[in-house]
PDB file of C-alpha atoms and ligand atoms in Angstrom:
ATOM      1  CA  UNK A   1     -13.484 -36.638  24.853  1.00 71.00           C
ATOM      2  CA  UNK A   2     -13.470 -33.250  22.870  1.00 88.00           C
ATOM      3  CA  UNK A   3     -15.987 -32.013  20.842  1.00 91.00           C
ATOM      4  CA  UNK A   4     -15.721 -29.959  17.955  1.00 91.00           C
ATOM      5  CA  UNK A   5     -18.834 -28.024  15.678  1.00 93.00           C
ATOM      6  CA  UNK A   6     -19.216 -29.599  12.298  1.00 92.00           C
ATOM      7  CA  UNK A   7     -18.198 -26.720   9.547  1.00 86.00           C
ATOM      8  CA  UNK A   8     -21.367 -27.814   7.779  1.00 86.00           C
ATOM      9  CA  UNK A   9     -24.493 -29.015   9.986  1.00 90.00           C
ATOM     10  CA  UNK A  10     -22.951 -27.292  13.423  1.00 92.00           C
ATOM     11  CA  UNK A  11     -23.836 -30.123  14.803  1.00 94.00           C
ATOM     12  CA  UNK A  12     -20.973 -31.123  17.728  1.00 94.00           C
ATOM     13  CA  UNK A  13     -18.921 -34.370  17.001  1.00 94.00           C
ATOM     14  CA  UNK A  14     -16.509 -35.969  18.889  1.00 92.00           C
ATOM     15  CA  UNK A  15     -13.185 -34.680  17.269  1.00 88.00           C
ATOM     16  CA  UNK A  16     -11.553 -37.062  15.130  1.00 84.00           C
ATOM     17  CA  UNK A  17      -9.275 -34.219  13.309  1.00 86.00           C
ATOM     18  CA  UNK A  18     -11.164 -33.090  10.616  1.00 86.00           C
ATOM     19  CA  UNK A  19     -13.802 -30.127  10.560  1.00 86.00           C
ATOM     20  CA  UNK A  20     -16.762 -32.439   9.660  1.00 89.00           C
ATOM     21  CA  UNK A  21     -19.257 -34.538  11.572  1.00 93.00           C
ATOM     22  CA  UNK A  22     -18.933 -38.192  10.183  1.00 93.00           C
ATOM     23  CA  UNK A  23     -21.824 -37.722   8.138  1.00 93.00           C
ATOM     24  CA  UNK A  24     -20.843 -34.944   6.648  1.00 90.00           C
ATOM     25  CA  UNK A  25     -17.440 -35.567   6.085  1.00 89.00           C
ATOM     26  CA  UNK A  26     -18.862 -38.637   3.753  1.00 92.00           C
ATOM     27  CA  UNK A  27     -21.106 -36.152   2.016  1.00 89.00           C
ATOM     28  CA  UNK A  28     -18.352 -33.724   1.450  1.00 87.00           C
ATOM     29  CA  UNK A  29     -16.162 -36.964  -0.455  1.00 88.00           C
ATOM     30  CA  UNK A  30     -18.556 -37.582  -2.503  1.00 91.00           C
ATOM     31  CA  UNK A  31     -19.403 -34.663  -3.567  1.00 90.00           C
ATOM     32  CA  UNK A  32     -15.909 -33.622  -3.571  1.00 87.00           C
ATOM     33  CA  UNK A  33     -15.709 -36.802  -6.250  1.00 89.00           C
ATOM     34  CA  UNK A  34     -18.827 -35.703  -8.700  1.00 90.00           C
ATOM     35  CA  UNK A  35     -17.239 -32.013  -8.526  1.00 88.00           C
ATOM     36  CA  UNK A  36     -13.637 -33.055  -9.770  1.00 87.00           C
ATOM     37  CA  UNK A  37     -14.809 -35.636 -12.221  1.00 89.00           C
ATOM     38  CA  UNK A  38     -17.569 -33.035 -13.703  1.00 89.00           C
ATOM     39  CA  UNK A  39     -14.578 -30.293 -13.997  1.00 86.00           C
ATOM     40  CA  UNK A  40     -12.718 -33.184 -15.968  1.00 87.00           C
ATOM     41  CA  UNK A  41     -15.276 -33.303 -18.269  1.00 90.00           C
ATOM     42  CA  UNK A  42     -16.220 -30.043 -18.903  1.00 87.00           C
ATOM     43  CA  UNK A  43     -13.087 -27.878 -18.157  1.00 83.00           C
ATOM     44  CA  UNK A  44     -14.587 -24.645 -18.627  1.00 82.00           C
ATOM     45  CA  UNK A  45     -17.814 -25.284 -16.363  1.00 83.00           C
ATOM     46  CA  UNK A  46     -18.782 -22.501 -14.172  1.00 84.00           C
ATOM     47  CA  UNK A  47     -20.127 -22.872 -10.451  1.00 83.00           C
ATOM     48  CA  UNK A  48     -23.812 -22.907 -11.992  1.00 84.00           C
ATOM     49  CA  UNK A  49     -22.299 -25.540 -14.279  1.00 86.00           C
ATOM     50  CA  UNK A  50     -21.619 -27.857 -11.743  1.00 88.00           C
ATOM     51  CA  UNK A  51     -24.583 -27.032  -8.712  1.00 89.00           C
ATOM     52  CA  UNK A  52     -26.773 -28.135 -12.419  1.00 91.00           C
ATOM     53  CA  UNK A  53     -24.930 -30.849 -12.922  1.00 92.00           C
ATOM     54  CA  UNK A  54     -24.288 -32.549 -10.307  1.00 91.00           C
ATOM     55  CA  UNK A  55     -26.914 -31.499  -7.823  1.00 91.00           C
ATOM     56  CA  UNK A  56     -23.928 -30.009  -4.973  1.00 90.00           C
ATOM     57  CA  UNK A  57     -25.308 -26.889  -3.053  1.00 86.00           C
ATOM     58  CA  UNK A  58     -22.873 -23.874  -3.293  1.00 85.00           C
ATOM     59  CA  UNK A  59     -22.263 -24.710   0.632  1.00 82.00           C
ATOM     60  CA  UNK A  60     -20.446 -27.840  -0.190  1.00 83.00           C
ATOM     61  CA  UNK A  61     -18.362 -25.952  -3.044  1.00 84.00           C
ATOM     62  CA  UNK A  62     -17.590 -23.468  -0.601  1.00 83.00           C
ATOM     63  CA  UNK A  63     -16.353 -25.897   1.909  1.00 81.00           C
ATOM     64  CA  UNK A  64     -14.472 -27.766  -0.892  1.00 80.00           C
ATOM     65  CA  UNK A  65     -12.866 -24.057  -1.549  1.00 82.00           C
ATOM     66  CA  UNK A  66     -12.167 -23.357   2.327  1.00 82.00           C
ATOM     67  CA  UNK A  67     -10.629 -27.059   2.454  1.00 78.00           C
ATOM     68  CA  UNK A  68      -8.198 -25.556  -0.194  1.00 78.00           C
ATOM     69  CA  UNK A  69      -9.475 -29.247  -2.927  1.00 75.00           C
ATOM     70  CA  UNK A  70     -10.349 -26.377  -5.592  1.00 76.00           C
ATOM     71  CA  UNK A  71     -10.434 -22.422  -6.341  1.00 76.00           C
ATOM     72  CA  UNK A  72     -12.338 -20.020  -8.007  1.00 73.00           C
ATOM     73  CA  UNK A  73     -11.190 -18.792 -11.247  1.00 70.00           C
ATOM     74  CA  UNK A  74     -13.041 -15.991 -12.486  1.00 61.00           C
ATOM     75  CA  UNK A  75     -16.819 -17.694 -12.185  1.00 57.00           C
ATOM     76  CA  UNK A  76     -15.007 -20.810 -12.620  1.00 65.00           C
ATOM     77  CA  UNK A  77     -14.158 -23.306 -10.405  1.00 64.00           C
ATOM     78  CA  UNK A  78     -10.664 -25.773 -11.419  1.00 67.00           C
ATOM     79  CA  UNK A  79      -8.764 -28.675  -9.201  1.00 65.00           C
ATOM     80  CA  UNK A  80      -5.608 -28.248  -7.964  1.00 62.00           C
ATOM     81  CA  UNK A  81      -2.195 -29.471  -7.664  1.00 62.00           C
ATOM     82  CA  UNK A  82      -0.585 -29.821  -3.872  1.00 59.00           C
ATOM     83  CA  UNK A  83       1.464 -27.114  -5.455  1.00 59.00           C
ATOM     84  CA  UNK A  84      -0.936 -24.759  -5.981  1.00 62.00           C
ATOM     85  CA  UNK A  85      -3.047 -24.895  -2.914  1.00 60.00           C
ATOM     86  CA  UNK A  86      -0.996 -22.255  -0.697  1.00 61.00           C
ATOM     87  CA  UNK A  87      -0.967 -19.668  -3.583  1.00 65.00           C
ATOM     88  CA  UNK A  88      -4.862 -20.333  -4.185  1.00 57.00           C
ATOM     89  CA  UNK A  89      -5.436 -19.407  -1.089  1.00 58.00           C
ATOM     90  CA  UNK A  90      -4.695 -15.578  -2.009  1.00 59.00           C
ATOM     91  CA  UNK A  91      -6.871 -16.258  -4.984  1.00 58.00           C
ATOM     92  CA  UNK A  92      -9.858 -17.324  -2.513  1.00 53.00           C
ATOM     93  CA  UNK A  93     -10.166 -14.439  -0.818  1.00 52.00           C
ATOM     94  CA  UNK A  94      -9.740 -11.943  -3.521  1.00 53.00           C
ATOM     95  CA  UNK A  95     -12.459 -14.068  -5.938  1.00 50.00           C
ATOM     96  CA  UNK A  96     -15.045 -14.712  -2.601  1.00 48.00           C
ATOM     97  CA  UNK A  97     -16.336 -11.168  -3.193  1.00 45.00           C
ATOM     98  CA  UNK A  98     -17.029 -11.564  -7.103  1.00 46.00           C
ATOM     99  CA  UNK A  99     -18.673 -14.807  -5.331  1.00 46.00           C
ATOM    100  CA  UNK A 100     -21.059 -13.310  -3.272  1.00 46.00           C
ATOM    101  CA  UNK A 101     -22.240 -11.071  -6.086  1.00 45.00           C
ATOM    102  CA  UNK A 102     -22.956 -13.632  -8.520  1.00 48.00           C
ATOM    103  CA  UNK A 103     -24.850 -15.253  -5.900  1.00 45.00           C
ATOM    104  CA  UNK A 104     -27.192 -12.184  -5.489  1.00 43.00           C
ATOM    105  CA  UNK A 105     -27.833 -12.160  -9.581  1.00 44.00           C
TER     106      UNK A 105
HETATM  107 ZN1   ZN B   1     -21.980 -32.342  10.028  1.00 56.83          ZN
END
């Protein structure tokens, strides 16, 4: 059987084709759920917005981001269509830097 390292806990997992352990592949739906349906609400919520809100750790966001579910926007963070996910990606990269300093602040 192959193993794989879990993107989040690093712990190894037999592969079953995604990047998560089981565990935290549930985690990651859920949270992924409580993210989208708190970005519904409040459009213009901000990453601090949300990690308030709903109690998700910047990790998960981060792996939501990487996982290409939603992007940065300038501070903000905003679901996607199928569409958009290839030309978010650009967006990703160029906003992970703003990212990092916010997170210093
Ligand atoms: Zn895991």
């Amino acid at each position: 059987m192959a193993y794989e390292m879990c993107k989040r806990c690093g712990k190894f997992f037999g592969r079953n084709g995604r990047s998560y352990c089981e565990d935290c592949f549930k985690k990651t739906e859920r949270e992924h759920d409580l993210i989208i349906e708190h970005i519904r609400k409040h459009p213009d919520a901000t990453i601090l917005d949300i990690i308030t809100a709903t109690g998700v750790t910047l990790k998960s966001i981060n792996c939501l981001v990487e996982d290409g579910y939603v992007s940065y926007i300038d501070n903000k963070i905003k679901k996607l269509d199928k569409e958009e996910i290839s030309r978010a990606i650009d967006k990703i990269i160029d906003t992970k830097s703003k990212f990092h300093i916010r997170r210093s602040l």
